[in-house]
Amino acid sequence: MYFVAGATGNVGSQVVRKLSESGVGVKAQTRSSTGGKVAELQRLPGVEIVACDLMDKAGLAEALQGVKAVFLVCGNAKEQAQMEINVIDAAVAAGCTYLVENGTHAGYTNKDSPVEFGRHHWEIEEHLAKSAGAMKWTVLHANWFMSNHLGDIFGTLPNGAIVYPLKPEDKAQLVDPRDVGDIAAQMLLDSDPSKYHGLHLMISGPDVLTWSQIAALYTEELGRPIEMATCSEPEWVAAAIKGSGFEHWLAEAAAHNFKVIRDGGFLHTTSPQLLALAPPRRTMKEWIAEWAPRSPPPPAAQ
Ligand SMILES: NC(=O)c1ccc[n+]([C@@H]2O[C@H](COP(=O)([O-])OP(=O)(O)OC[C@H]3O[C@@H](n4cnc5c(N)ncnc54)[C@H](OP(=O)(O)O)[C@@H]3O)[C@@H](O)[C@H]2O)c1
């Protein structure tokens, strides 16, 4: 039996899908037992929905009984460190043999990070390294998620643009979070996870793209011009709060990613062990082909 925390999210849902496909049993954790994403997971063979808040230590202790290995991801939240630490402690107490944790950008995962969730991830990883006992563990550090571009789809594309505090030539090696999920599931299913024990592994997608190339892909897919427009960081933060419903602290923290991109910090490749295991293959062109048609039309066409 496997346990996936954050099972309704971008990465966790794919881990559940892949584990289910391989024929093992999966406990899929979510805070709510209703909703479309839960219903989708519930339909998968071998999947049991576990409705449990990650702050509920007693609920986690019960949910982790009989579990062999754990995938741990949580959306960025003020209580993220405590929630993930609760899962780690419950996994150790239940005698789980392996845990894969979804980290963030390694470059800002530290105690004094200017990025609040970078400090949360540091606290989680410190706790994991110190408290895992006999349980093997691995931390994954993924590149800029393609799903960060949902703001283009539902926000700026109808106005003919993607808008970021970046120059058109700034670039990253974006990754589809489903590729991160595929890798994590393979690691959990590995007969000898000790070869990944204690490692911090990097994951990137197959292509390096500039923001002007991303705009060109939208142009090609939608058949109308989409330009790459540069805004200031405060403008991006304001739009993320108003348009995407980000809390202020999270928008400020997420905006730091643009400095990292400008400095070339999202050009890392995938760790060789993971390229051998399940090389990320999904491209931004494919992601755009999947999502751009769901973007509302320009105002004049409505
Ligand atoms: N975005 C990027 O470019 C990027 C890159 C590398 C790493 N990361 C890291 O990846 C993680 C996010 O992964 P993801 O996109 O798969 O996660 P996600 O989809 O944002 O969230 C995963 C699940 O966590 C639960 N959740 C969300 N917000 C929560 C909150 N405030 N309190 C408690 N639970 C909450 C939700 O489940 P329920 O509602 O069903 O309970 C959600 O489905 C973060 O730790 C982030 O730092 C992100």
Coordinates of N, CA and C and ligand atoms in Angstrom, one line a residue, residues 5-13 29-32 37-38 52-54 73-80 83-84 101-105 108 117 121 140-148 175 177 247 257 266, ligand 1:
A5 N 0.3 12.2 -0.3 CA -0.3 13.4 0.3 C -0.4 14.4 -0.8
G6 N -1.3 15.3 -0.8 CA -1.5 16.3 -1.8 C -2.0 15.7 -3.1
A7 N -2.8 14.6 -3.0 CA -3.2 13.8 -4.1 C -4.0 14.5 -5.2
T8 N -4.7 15.6 -4.8 CA -5.6 16.2 -5.8 C -4.8 17.2 -6.7
G9 N -3.5 17.5 -6.3 CA -2.7 18.5 -7.0 C -2.1 18.1 -8.3
N10 N -1.3 19.1 -8.8 CA -0.6 18.9 -10.1 C 0.3 17.7 -10.1
V11 N 1.1 17.5 -9.1 CA 2.1 16.4 -9.1 C 1.4 15.2 -8.5
G12 N 0.8 15.4 -7.3 CA 0.2 14.2 -6.6 C -0.8 13.4 -7.4
S13 N -1.6 14.1 -8.2 CA -2.6 13.4 -8.9 C -2.0 12.4 -9.9
Q29 N -4.5 11.2 -0.2 CA -4.9 12.2 0.8 C -5.4 13.5 0.2
T30 N -6.5 14.0 0.8 CA -7.1 15.3 0.4 C -7.8 15.8 1.7
R31 N -8.0 17.2 1.7 CA -8.7 17.7 2.9 C -10.2 17.5 2.8
S32 N -10.6 17.2 1.5 CA -12.1 17.1 1.3 C -12.4 15.8 0.6
K37 N -12.0 16.6 -8.7 CA -10.7 16.0 -8.7 C -10.7 14.7 -7.8
V38 N -11.4 14.8 -6.7 CA -11.5 13.6 -5.8 C -12.3 12.5 -6.6
C52 N -8.3 13.8 5.1 CA -7.6 14.1 6.4 C -6.8 15.3 6.2
D53 N -6.9 16.2 7.2 CA -6.1 17.5 7.1 C -4.7 17.1 7.5
L54 N -3.7 17.7 6.9 CA -2.3 17.4 7.2 C -1.9 17.9 8.6
V73 N 3.7 15.9 -1.1 CA 3.7 17.2 -1.7 C 2.5 18.0 -1.0
C74 N 2.7 19.3 -0.9 CA 1.6 20.1 -0.4 C 1.7 21.4 -1.1
G75 N 0.6 22.0 -1.4 CA 0.6 23.4 -2.0 C 1.3 24.3 -1.0
N76 N 1.9 25.4 -1.5 CA 2.6 26.4 -0.6 C 1.6 27.0 0.3
A77 N 1.8 26.9 1.6 CA 0.9 27.5 2.6 C 1.8 27.9 3.8
K78 N 1.2 28.8 4.6 CA 1.9 29.3 5.8 C 2.3 28.1 6.7
E79 N 1.4 27.1 6.8 CA 1.7 26.0 7.7 C 2.3 24.8 6.9
Q80 N 2.9 25.0 5.8 CA 3.4 23.9 5.0 C 4.4 23.1 5.7
M83 N 2.8 20.9 8.3 CA 1.9 19.8 7.7 C 2.8 18.7 7.1
E84 N 3.9 19.1 6.4 CA 4.7 18.0 5.8 C 5.5 17.3 6.9
E101 N 9.9 13.3 -1.2 CA 9.4 14.6 -0.9 C 9.6 15.5 -2.1
N102 N 8.5 16.3 -2.4 CA 8.5 17.2 -3.5 C 9.1 18.6 -3.0
G103 N 10.3 18.9 -3.2 CA 10.9 20.1 -2.8 C 10.6 21.3 -3.7
T104 N 11.4 22.4 -3.6 CA 11.2 23.5 -4.5 C 12.6 23.8 -5.1
H105 N 12.8 24.9 -5.7 CA 14.0 25.3 -6.3 C 15.2 25.2 -5.3
Y108 N 17.1 28.4 -3.8 CA 16.5 29.2 -2.7 C 15.9 28.4 -1.5
F117 N 8.5 30.3 1.0 CA 8.3 28.8 0.9 C 9.6 28.1 0.8
H121 N 10.5 24.8 2.9 CA 11.0 23.6 2.3 C 12.3 23.2 3.1
L140 N 13.0 15.8 -4.4 CA 13.0 16.2 -5.8 C 12.9 17.7 -5.9
H141 N 13.7 18.3 -6.8 CA 13.7 19.7 -7.0 C 13.4 19.9 -8.5
A142 N 12.1 20.3 -8.7 CA 11.7 20.5 -10.1 C 11.9 21.9 -10.6
N143 N 12.0 22.1 -11.9 CA 12.1 23.3 -12.5 C 10.8 24.1 -12.5
W144 N 10.7 25.2 -13.2 CA 9.4 26.0 -13.3 C 8.3 25.2 -13.9
F145 N 7.2 25.0 -13.2 CA 6.1 24.2 -13.7 C 5.4 24.8 -14.9
M146 N 5.1 24.0 -15.9 CA 4.3 24.6 -17.0 C 2.9 25.1 -16.5
S147 N 2.4 24.4 -15.5 CA 1.1 24.8 -14.9 C 1.1 26.2 -14.3
N148 N 2.3 26.8 -14.1 CA 2.3 28.2 -13.7 C 1.8 29.1 -14.8
V175 N 9.1 22.4 -16.8 CA 8.7 21.0 -16.7 C 7.2 20.8 -16.5
P177 N 4.4 19.2 -14.5 CA 4.3 18.5 -13.2 C 4.0 17.1 -13.3
E247 N -2.6 34.6 -2.1 CA -2.4 35.4 -0.9 C -1.2 36.3 -1.1
N257 N 10.9 34.2 -8.2 CA 11.2 33.3 -9.3 C 11.7 34.0 -10.5
F266 N 17.0 28.8 -13.7 CA 16.0 27.7 -14.1 C 16.5 27.1 -15.4
Ligands
LIG1 N1 5.1 25.9 -9.3 C1 6.3 25.5 -9.5 O1 6.9 26.0 -10.5 C2 7.1 24.6 -8.6 C3 8.3 24.1 -9.0 C4 9.0 23.2 -8.2 C5 8.4 22.9 -7.0 N2 7.2 23.4 -6.6 C6 6.7 23.0 -5.3 O2 5.7 22.0 -5.6 C7 4.6 22.1 -4.6 C8 3.3 22.3 -5.2 O3 3.0 21.2 -6.0 P1 1.6 21.1 -6.8 O4 1.5 22.1 -7.8 O5 1.5 19.7 -7.2 O6 0.7 21.4 -5.6 P2 -0.8 22.0 -5.6 O7 -1.5 21.4 -6.8 O8 -0.7 23.5 -5.5 O9 -1.3 21.5 -4.2 C9 -1.3 20.1 -3.9 C10 -2.4 19.9 -2.9 O10 -2.1 20.5 -1.6 C11 -3.4 20.8 -1.0 N3 -3.2 22.2 -0.6 C12 -3.1 23.3 -1.4 N4 -3.1 24.4 -0.7 C13 -3.1 24.0 0.6 C14 -3.2 24.7 1.8 N5 -3.1 26.1 1.9 N6 -3.2 24.0 3.0 C15 -3.3 22.7 2.9 N7 -3.3 21.9 1.8 C16 -3.2 22.6 0.6 C17 -4.5 20.7 -2.0 O11 -5.2 19.5 -1.8 P3 -6.7 19.4 -1.1 O12 -7.3 20.7 -1.4 O13 -7.3 18.3 -1.9 O14 -6.5 19.1 0.3 C18 -3.7 20.5 -3.3 O15 -4.4 19.7 -4.3 C19 5.0 23.3 -3.6 O16 5.6 22.8 -2.5 C20 6.0 24.1 -4.5 O17 6.9 24.7 -3.6 C21 6.5 24.2 -7.4

